[in-house]
PDB file of C-alpha atoms in Angstrom:
ATOM      1  CA  ASP A  91       3.573   8.588  28.264  1.00  0.00           C
ATOM      2  CA  THR A  92       4.540   7.829  24.678  1.00  0.00           C
ATOM      3  CA  ALA A  93       7.643   5.641  24.540  1.00  0.00           C
ATOM      4  CA  VAL A  94       9.081   6.788  21.197  1.00  0.00           C
ATOM      5  CA  SER A  95       7.758   9.989  19.667  1.00  0.00           C
ATOM      6  CA  GLN A  96       8.484  11.676  16.375  1.00  0.00           C
ATOM      7  CA  THR A  97       7.741  15.139  15.026  1.00  0.00           C
ATOM      8  CA  PRO A  98       6.352  16.128  12.673  1.00  0.00           C
ATOM      9  CA  LYS A  99       3.875  13.417  11.786  1.00  0.00           C
ATOM     10  CA  TYR A 100       3.540  14.727   8.245  1.00  0.00           C
ATOM     11  CA  LEU A 101       6.025  16.754   6.222  1.00  0.00           C
ATOM     12  CA  VAL A 102       5.419  18.094   2.732  1.00  0.00           C
ATOM     13  CA  THR A 103       8.223  20.041   1.108  1.00  0.00           C
ATOM     14  CA  GLN A 104       9.799  21.043  -2.184  1.00  0.00           C
ATOM     15  CA  MET A 105      12.744  19.376  -3.861  1.00  0.00           C
ATOM     16  CA  GLY A 106      16.047  20.892  -2.853  1.00  0.00           C
ATOM     17  CA  ASN A 107      14.949  21.949   0.614  1.00  0.00           C
ATOM     18  CA  ASP A 108      16.629  20.906   3.860  1.00  0.00           C
ATOM     19  CA  LYS A 109      14.445  19.411   6.573  1.00  0.00           C
ATOM     20  CA  SER A 110      14.731  17.744   9.961  1.00  0.00           C
ATOM     21  CA  ILE A 111      12.717  15.088  11.738  1.00  0.00           C
ATOM     22  CA  LYS A 112      12.928  14.820  15.506  1.00  0.00           C
ATOM     23  CA  CYS A 113      12.825  11.673  17.599  1.00  0.00           C
ATOM     24  CA  GLU A 114      12.663  11.289  21.344  1.00  0.00           C
ATOM     25  CA  GLN A 115      12.467   8.198  23.544  1.00  0.00           C
ATOM     26  CA  ASN A 116      11.645   8.172  27.241  1.00  0.00           C
ATOM     27  CA  LEU A 117      12.558   4.535  27.834  1.00  0.00           C
ATOM     28  CA  GLY A 118      16.084   5.158  29.040  1.00  0.00           C
ATOM     29  CA  HIS A 119      17.433   3.201  26.082  1.00  0.00           C
ATOM     30  CA  ASP A 120      21.025   3.535  24.931  1.00  0.00           C
ATOM     31  CA  THR A 121      20.554   2.739  21.253  1.00  0.00           C
ATOM     32  CA  MET A 122      18.439   4.463  18.633  1.00  0.00           C
ATOM     33  CA  TYR A 123      17.762   3.850  14.954  1.00  0.00           C
ATOM     34  CA  TRP A 124      16.300   5.374  11.849  1.00  0.00           C
ATOM     35  CA  TYR A 125      14.408   3.293   9.297  1.00  0.00           C
ATOM     36  CA  LYS A 126      12.950   4.185   5.910  1.00  0.00           C
ATOM     37  CA  GLN A 127       9.749   2.560   4.629  1.00  0.00           C
ATOM     38  CA  ASP A 128       9.122   3.099   0.941  1.00  0.00           C
ATOM     39  CA  SER A 129       5.841   3.183  -0.955  1.00  0.00           C
ATOM     40  CA  LYS A 130       5.860  -0.599  -1.266  1.00  0.00           C
ATOM     41  CA  LYS A 131       6.051  -0.917   2.525  1.00  0.00           C
ATOM     42  CA  PHE A 132       9.624  -2.172   2.289  1.00  0.00           C
ATOM     43  CA  LEU A 133      11.471  -1.272   5.477  1.00  0.00           C
ATOM     44  CA  LYS A 134      15.224  -0.649   5.589  1.00  0.00           C
ATOM     45  CA  ILE A 135      17.476   0.347   8.412  1.00  0.00           C
ATOM     46  CA  MET A 136      19.416   3.550   7.762  1.00  0.00           C
ATOM     47  CA  PHE A 137      21.396   4.155  10.946  1.00  0.00           C
ATOM     48  CA  SER A 138      22.030   2.841  14.397  1.00  0.00           C
ATOM     49  CA  TYR A 139      23.435   5.131  17.088  1.00  0.00           C
ATOM     50  CA  ASN A 140      24.814   3.986  20.407  1.00  0.00           C
ATOM     51  CA  ASN A 141      26.722   6.086  22.907  1.00  0.00           C
ATOM     52  CA  LYS A 142      28.041   8.438  20.243  1.00  0.00           C
ATOM     53  CA  GLU A 143      28.950   5.616  17.895  1.00  0.00           C
ATOM     54  CA  LEU A 144      27.153   5.953  14.605  1.00  0.00           C
ATOM     55  CA  ILE A 145      26.851   3.069  12.190  1.00  0.00           C
ATOM     56  CA  ILE A 146      25.667   4.055   8.762  1.00  0.00           C
ATOM     57  CA  ASN A 147      24.357   1.664   6.167  1.00  0.00           C
ATOM     58  CA  GLU A 148      26.272   1.949   2.936  1.00  0.00           C
ATOM     59  CA  THR A 149      23.275   2.651   0.776  1.00  0.00           C
ATOM     60  CA  VAL A 150      22.280   5.792   2.673  1.00  0.00           C
ATOM     61  CA  PRO A 151      23.248   8.984   0.813  1.00  0.00           C
ATOM     62  CA  ASN A 152      25.397  11.433   2.743  1.00  0.00           C
ATOM     63  CA  ARG A 153      22.587  13.978   2.411  1.00  0.00           C
ATOM     64  CA  PHE A 154      21.126  12.158   5.417  1.00  0.00           C
ATOM     65  CA  SER A 155      22.763  12.859   8.757  1.00  0.00           C
ATOM     66  CA  PRO A 156      21.578  11.816  12.198  1.00  0.00           C
ATOM     67  CA  LYS A 157      22.339  14.090  15.119  1.00  0.00           C
ATOM     68  CA  SER A 158      22.042  13.168  18.769  1.00  0.00           C
ATOM     69  CA  PRO A 159      22.058  16.039  21.273  1.00  0.00           C
ATOM     70  CA  ASP A 160      21.672  13.524  24.118  1.00  0.00           C
ATOM     71  CA  LYS A 161      20.877   9.875  24.724  1.00  0.00           C
ATOM     72  CA  ALA A 162      17.126  10.387  24.510  1.00  0.00           C
ATOM     73  CA  HIS A 163      17.120  12.126  21.128  1.00  0.00           C
ATOM     74  CA  LEU A 164      18.169  11.190  17.615  1.00  0.00           C
ATOM     75  CA  ASN A 165      17.185  13.695  14.979  1.00  0.00           C
ATOM     76  CA  LEU A 166      17.415  13.131  11.242  1.00  0.00           C
ATOM     77  CA  HIS A 167      18.598  15.937   8.979  1.00  0.00           C
ATOM     78  CA  ILE A 168      18.095  15.675   5.251  1.00  0.00           C
ATOM     79  CA  ASN A 169      19.803  18.094   2.869  1.00  0.00           C
ATOM     80  CA  SER A 170      18.822  18.831  -0.724  1.00  0.00           C
ATOM     81  CA  LEU A 171      15.687  16.710  -0.648  1.00  0.00           C
ATOM     82  CA  GLU A 172      14.939  14.596  -3.717  1.00  0.00           C
ATOM     83  CA  LEU A 173      11.704  13.074  -4.984  1.00  0.00           C
ATOM     84  CA  GLY A 174      12.959   9.616  -4.063  1.00  0.00           C
ATOM     85  CA  ASP A 175      13.238  10.630  -0.434  1.00  0.00           C
ATOM     86  CA  SER A 176       9.450  10.499  -0.168  1.00  0.00           C
ATOM     87  CA  ALA A 177       8.739   7.745   2.322  1.00  0.00           C
ATOM     88  CA  VAL A 178       7.756   7.069   5.891  1.00  0.00           C
ATOM     89  CA  TYR A 179      10.651   7.426   8.309  1.00  0.00           C
ATOM     90  CA  PHE A 180      10.559   5.512  11.576  1.00  0.00           C
ATOM     91  CA  CYS A 181      12.667   6.108  14.622  1.00  0.00           C
ATOM     92  CA  ALA A 182      13.238   3.212  17.012  1.00  0.00           C
ATOM     93  CA  SER A 183      15.139   2.477  20.200  1.00  0.00           C
ATOM     94  CA  SER A 184      16.440  -0.571  22.059  1.00  0.00           C
ATOM     95  CA  PRO A 185      17.865  -0.998  25.557  1.00  0.00           C
ATOM     96  CA  SER A 186      21.469  -1.253  24.350  1.00  0.00           C
ATOM     97  CA  VAL A 187      23.600  -2.375  21.473  1.00  0.00           C
ATOM     98  CA  THR A 188      23.925  -5.770  23.124  1.00  0.00           C
ATOM     99  CA  ARG A 189      20.230  -5.927  24.004  1.00  0.00           C
ATOM    100  CA  TRP A 190      19.062  -4.668  20.657  1.00  0.00           C
ATOM    101  CA  GLU A 191      16.707  -7.475  19.780  1.00  0.00           C
ATOM    102  CA  THR A 192      13.618  -5.704  21.108  1.00  0.00           C
ATOM    103  CA  GLN A 193      13.097  -2.440  19.317  1.00  0.00           C
ATOM    104  CA  TYR A 194      10.379   0.085  20.049  1.00  0.00           C
ATOM    105  CA  PHE A 195       9.210   2.090  17.087  1.00  0.00           C
ATOM    106  CA  GLY A 196       7.819   5.573  16.855  1.00  0.00           C
ATOM    107  CA  PRO A 197       4.627   6.319  14.899  1.00  0.00           C
ATOM    108  CA  GLY A 198       6.502   7.442  11.797  1.00  0.00           C
ATOM    109  CA  THR A 199       6.942  10.675   9.855  1.00  0.00           C
ATOM    110  CA  ARG A 200       5.372  10.737   6.419  1.00  0.00           C
ATOM    111  CA  LEU A 201       7.604  12.780   4.148  1.00  0.00           C
ATOM    112  CA  LEU A 202       6.389  13.884   0.737  1.00  0.00           C
ATOM    113  CA  VAL A 203       8.810  15.687  -1.562  1.00  0.00           C
ATOM    114  CA  LEU A 204       7.181  17.602  -4.425  1.00  0.00           C
TER     115      LEU A 204
ATOM    116  CA  ALA B 282      23.805 -11.623   3.810  1.00  0.00           C
ATOM    117  CA  GLN B 283      20.469 -12.807   5.015  1.00  0.00           C
ATOM    118  CA  SER B 284      17.130 -12.127   3.331  1.00  0.00           C
ATOM    119  CA  VAL B 285      13.447 -12.620   4.045  1.00  0.00           C
ATOM    120  CA  THR B 286      10.582 -13.630   1.795  1.00  0.00           C
ATOM    121  CA  GLN B 287       6.965 -13.230   2.763  1.00  0.00           C
ATOM    122  CA  LEU B 288       5.107 -15.357   0.286  1.00  0.00           C
ATOM    123  CA  ASP B 289       1.711 -13.694   0.535  1.00  0.00           C
ATOM    124  CA  SER B 290       1.252  -9.985   0.033  1.00  0.00           C
ATOM    125  CA  GLN B 291      -2.400 -10.142   1.111  1.00  0.00           C
ATOM    126  CA  VAL B 292      -4.332 -12.600   3.247  1.00  0.00           C
ATOM    127  CA  PRO B 293      -8.084 -12.107   3.643  1.00  0.00           C
ATOM    128  CA  VAL B 294      -9.825 -14.209   6.295  1.00  0.00           C
ATOM    129  CA  PHE B 295     -13.128 -14.232   8.121  1.00  0.00           C
ATOM    130  CA  GLU B 296     -13.387 -13.381  11.776  1.00  0.00           C
ATOM    131  CA  GLU B 297     -12.731 -16.319  14.145  1.00  0.00           C
ATOM    132  CA  ALA B 298     -10.997 -18.305  11.405  1.00  0.00           C
ATOM    133  CA  PRO B 299      -7.399 -19.503  11.855  1.00  0.00           C
ATOM    134  CA  VAL B 300      -4.641 -17.782   9.927  1.00  0.00           C
ATOM    135  CA  GLU B 301      -1.061 -18.520   8.944  1.00  0.00           C
ATOM    136  CA  LEU B 302       1.266 -15.875   7.521  1.00  0.00           C
ATOM    137  CA  ARG B 303       4.265 -17.378   5.830  1.00  0.00           C
ATOM    138  CA  CYS B 304       7.874 -16.289   6.146  1.00  0.00           C
ATOM    139  CA  ASN B 305      10.990 -17.904   4.728  1.00  0.00           C
ATOM    140  CA  TYR B 306      14.512 -16.712   5.194  1.00  0.00           C
ATOM    141  CA  SER B 307      17.930 -17.389   3.769  1.00  0.00           C
ATOM    142  CA  SER B 308      21.151 -17.097   5.683  1.00  0.00           C
ATOM    143  CA  SER B 309      24.496 -18.827   5.852  1.00  0.00           C
ATOM    144  CA  VAL B 310      24.735 -18.227   9.596  1.00  0.00           C
ATOM    145  CA  SER B 311      22.439 -18.516  12.569  1.00  0.00           C
ATOM    146  CA  VAL B 312      19.831 -15.791  12.821  1.00  0.00           C
ATOM    147  CA  TYR B 313      17.391 -14.068  15.066  1.00  0.00           C
ATOM    148  CA  LEU B 314      13.825 -13.957  13.699  1.00  0.00           C
ATOM    149  CA  PHE B 315      11.047 -11.478  14.391  1.00  0.00           C
ATOM    150  CA  TRP B 316       7.451 -10.712  13.568  1.00  0.00           C
ATOM    151  CA  TYR B 317       6.235  -7.137  13.764  1.00  0.00           C
ATOM    152  CA  VAL B 318       2.727  -5.752  13.309  1.00  0.00           C
ATOM    153  CA  GLN B 319       1.921  -2.336  11.887  1.00  0.00           C
ATOM    154  CA  TYR B 320      -1.568  -0.959  12.409  1.00  0.00           C
ATOM    155  CA  PRO B 321      -2.737   1.798  10.061  1.00  0.00           C
ATOM    156  CA  ASN B 322      -0.786   5.022  10.506  1.00  0.00           C
ATOM    157  CA  GLN B 323       1.237   3.608  13.356  1.00  0.00           C
ATOM    158  CA  GLY B 324       4.765   2.385  13.953  1.00  0.00           C
ATOM    159  CA  LEU B 325       5.824  -1.230  14.138  1.00  0.00           C
ATOM    160  CA  GLN B 326       5.139  -3.249  17.264  1.00  0.00           C
ATOM    161  CA  LEU B 327       7.024  -6.405  18.117  1.00  0.00           C
ATOM    162  CA  LEU B 328       4.734  -9.444  18.171  1.00  0.00           C
ATOM    163  CA  LEU B 329       7.320 -12.081  18.975  1.00  0.00           C
ATOM    164  CA  LYS B 330      10.919 -13.074  18.416  1.00  0.00           C
ATOM    165  CA  TYR B 331      13.028 -16.189  18.184  1.00  0.00           C
ATOM    166  CA  LEU B 332      16.561 -15.933  19.514  1.00  0.00           C
ATOM    167  CA  SER B 333      17.314 -19.506  20.598  1.00  0.00           C
ATOM    168  CA  GLY B 334      15.806 -22.400  22.531  1.00  0.00           C
ATOM    169  CA  SER B 335      12.270 -23.650  21.993  1.00  0.00           C
ATOM    170  CA  THR B 336      11.258 -23.450  18.362  1.00  0.00           C
ATOM    171  CA  LEU B 337       7.669 -22.541  19.220  1.00  0.00           C
ATOM    172  CA  VAL B 338       7.460 -18.921  20.234  1.00  0.00           C
ATOM    173  CA  LYS B 339       4.398 -17.306  21.747  1.00  0.00           C
ATOM    174  CA  GLY B 340       3.798 -13.609  21.369  1.00  0.00           C
ATOM    175  CA  ILE B 341       1.264 -10.963  22.171  1.00  0.00           C
ATOM    176  CA  ASN B 342      -2.375 -10.910  21.051  1.00  0.00           C
ATOM    177  CA  GLY B 343      -2.558 -14.704  20.821  1.00  0.00           C
ATOM    178  CA  PHE B 344      -0.013 -15.061  18.011  1.00  0.00           C
ATOM    179  CA  GLU B 345       2.643 -17.735  17.850  1.00  0.00           C
ATOM    180  CA  ALA B 346       5.339 -18.709  15.394  1.00  0.00           C
ATOM    181  CA  GLU B 347       7.432 -21.797  14.830  1.00  0.00           C
ATOM    182  CA  PHE B 348      11.060 -21.737  13.803  1.00  0.00           C
ATOM    183  CA  ASN B 349      11.825 -24.538  11.361  1.00  0.00           C
ATOM    184  CA  LYS B 350      15.514 -24.656  10.600  1.00  0.00           C
ATOM    185  CA  SER B 351      15.332 -27.391   7.978  1.00  0.00           C
ATOM    186  CA  GLN B 352      12.720 -25.488   6.014  1.00  0.00           C
ATOM    187  CA  THR B 353      14.203 -22.068   6.878  1.00  0.00           C
ATOM    188  CA  SER B 354      10.766 -20.859   7.841  1.00  0.00           C
ATOM    189  CA  PHE B 355       9.208 -18.843  10.630  1.00  0.00           C
ATOM    190  CA  HIS B 356       5.462 -18.856   9.933  1.00  0.00           C
ATOM    191  CA  LEU B 357       3.113 -16.828  12.112  1.00  0.00           C
ATOM    192  CA  ARG B 358      -0.154 -18.358  13.268  1.00  0.00           C
ATOM    193  CA  LYS B 359      -3.256 -17.477  15.223  1.00  0.00           C
ATOM    194  CA  PRO B 360      -6.059 -19.996  15.858  1.00  0.00           C
ATOM    195  CA  SER B 361      -8.885 -17.438  15.782  1.00  0.00           C
ATOM    196  CA  VAL B 362      -8.538 -13.918  14.424  1.00  0.00           C
ATOM    197  CA  HIS B 363     -10.448 -10.771  15.334  1.00  0.00           C
ATOM    198  CA  ILE B 364     -11.372  -7.745  13.285  1.00  0.00           C
ATOM    199  CA  SER B 365      -8.781  -5.817  15.291  1.00  0.00           C
ATOM    200  CA  ASP B 366      -6.014  -8.034  13.886  1.00  0.00           C
ATOM    201  CA  THR B 367      -6.378  -6.302  10.533  1.00  0.00           C
ATOM    202  CA  ALA B 368      -2.929  -4.842   9.916  1.00  0.00           C
ATOM    203  CA  GLU B 369       0.327  -5.250   8.026  1.00  0.00           C
ATOM    204  CA  TYR B 370       2.641  -7.964   9.345  1.00  0.00           C
ATOM    205  CA  PHE B 371       6.382  -7.942   8.788  1.00  0.00           C
ATOM    206  CA  CYS B 372       8.827 -10.784   9.216  1.00  0.00           C
ATOM    207  CA  ALA B 373      12.432  -9.788   9.910  1.00  0.00           C
ATOM    208  CA  VAL B 374      15.769 -11.542  10.241  1.00  0.00           C
ATOM    209  CA  SER B 375      19.045 -10.434  11.728  1.00  0.00           C
ATOM    210  CA  PRO B 376      22.452 -11.911  12.513  1.00  0.00           C
ATOM    211  CA  PRO B 377      22.828 -12.312  16.277  1.00  0.00           C
ATOM    212  CA  ASN B 378      25.886 -10.103  16.531  1.00  0.00           C
ATOM    213  CA  ASN B 379      24.851  -7.120  14.448  1.00  0.00           C
ATOM    214  CA  ASN B 380      22.109  -4.692  15.399  1.00  0.00           C
ATOM    215  CA  ASN B 381      22.555  -2.731  12.181  1.00  0.00           C
ATOM    216  CA  ASP B 382      21.658  -5.475   9.752  1.00  0.00           C
ATOM    217  CA  MET B 383      18.010  -6.314  10.365  1.00  0.00           C
ATOM    218  CA  ARG B 384      16.272  -7.218   7.094  1.00  0.00           C
ATOM    219  CA  PHE B 385      12.534  -6.988   6.738  1.00  0.00           C
ATOM    220  CA  GLY B 386      10.210  -8.806   4.387  1.00  0.00           C
ATOM    221  CA  ALA B 387       7.846  -6.932   2.127  1.00  0.00           C
ATOM    222  CA  GLY B 388       4.940  -7.396   4.506  1.00  0.00           C
ATOM    223  CA  THR B 389       1.656  -9.294   4.462  1.00  0.00           C
ATOM    224  CA  ARG B 390      -1.575  -7.379   4.648  1.00  0.00           C
ATOM    225  CA  LEU B 391      -4.004  -9.339   6.865  1.00  0.00           C
ATOM    226  CA  THR B 392      -7.629  -8.304   6.409  1.00  0.00           C
ATOM    227  CA  VAL B 393     -10.165  -9.824   8.772  1.00  0.00           C
ATOM    228  CA  LYS B 394     -13.738  -9.693   7.529  1.00  0.00           C
ATOM    229  CA  PRO B 395     -16.871  -9.992   9.676  1.00  0.00           C
TER     230      PRO B 395
END
């Protein structure tokens, strides 16, 4: 009965590859997010997605693209992976864009780019 | 834009001792304030949040925090810690009207020793 789940838990890949991380929430929430946590534990929001409206933070390269097949899923696609993409990526969800102040986080996907 | 500073990167304490984890923020507008906890290899879990009203906020696991507007602080406290409280703690700040602009501090590693 996991609330927010992510797969895979670990991902090791070569530079230049394209990879995807999946996220699913079973909370019935309308809004989902992707965060990046770097090696210094610094956490930054990358995207928020609500009812087909995507808000992208300016600093996120366009190699990153979230895709939502339905309300319960928000997958993260990364093209042409770079060394600096190595980080832990967290998916999160909140009830709605107006009730966003309580976010539920997934366990994270640890991405290592070699 | 708002920002968050967590003054201590590491806080070691003995079991059953009180603890305070410090958080200061800067913002030109009113803010929402949050404390999250991250246990090893897990996602973030909301401990407590301040949106408005009473400045003393009680959260889960016996934690509480006090919003001090004049000192722009939101320190987290617990009167008696347990070994199981060992984790990374993140303070976060966000403008009330924007769910895509949550800023996190660098984290404080709390280590509880027997």
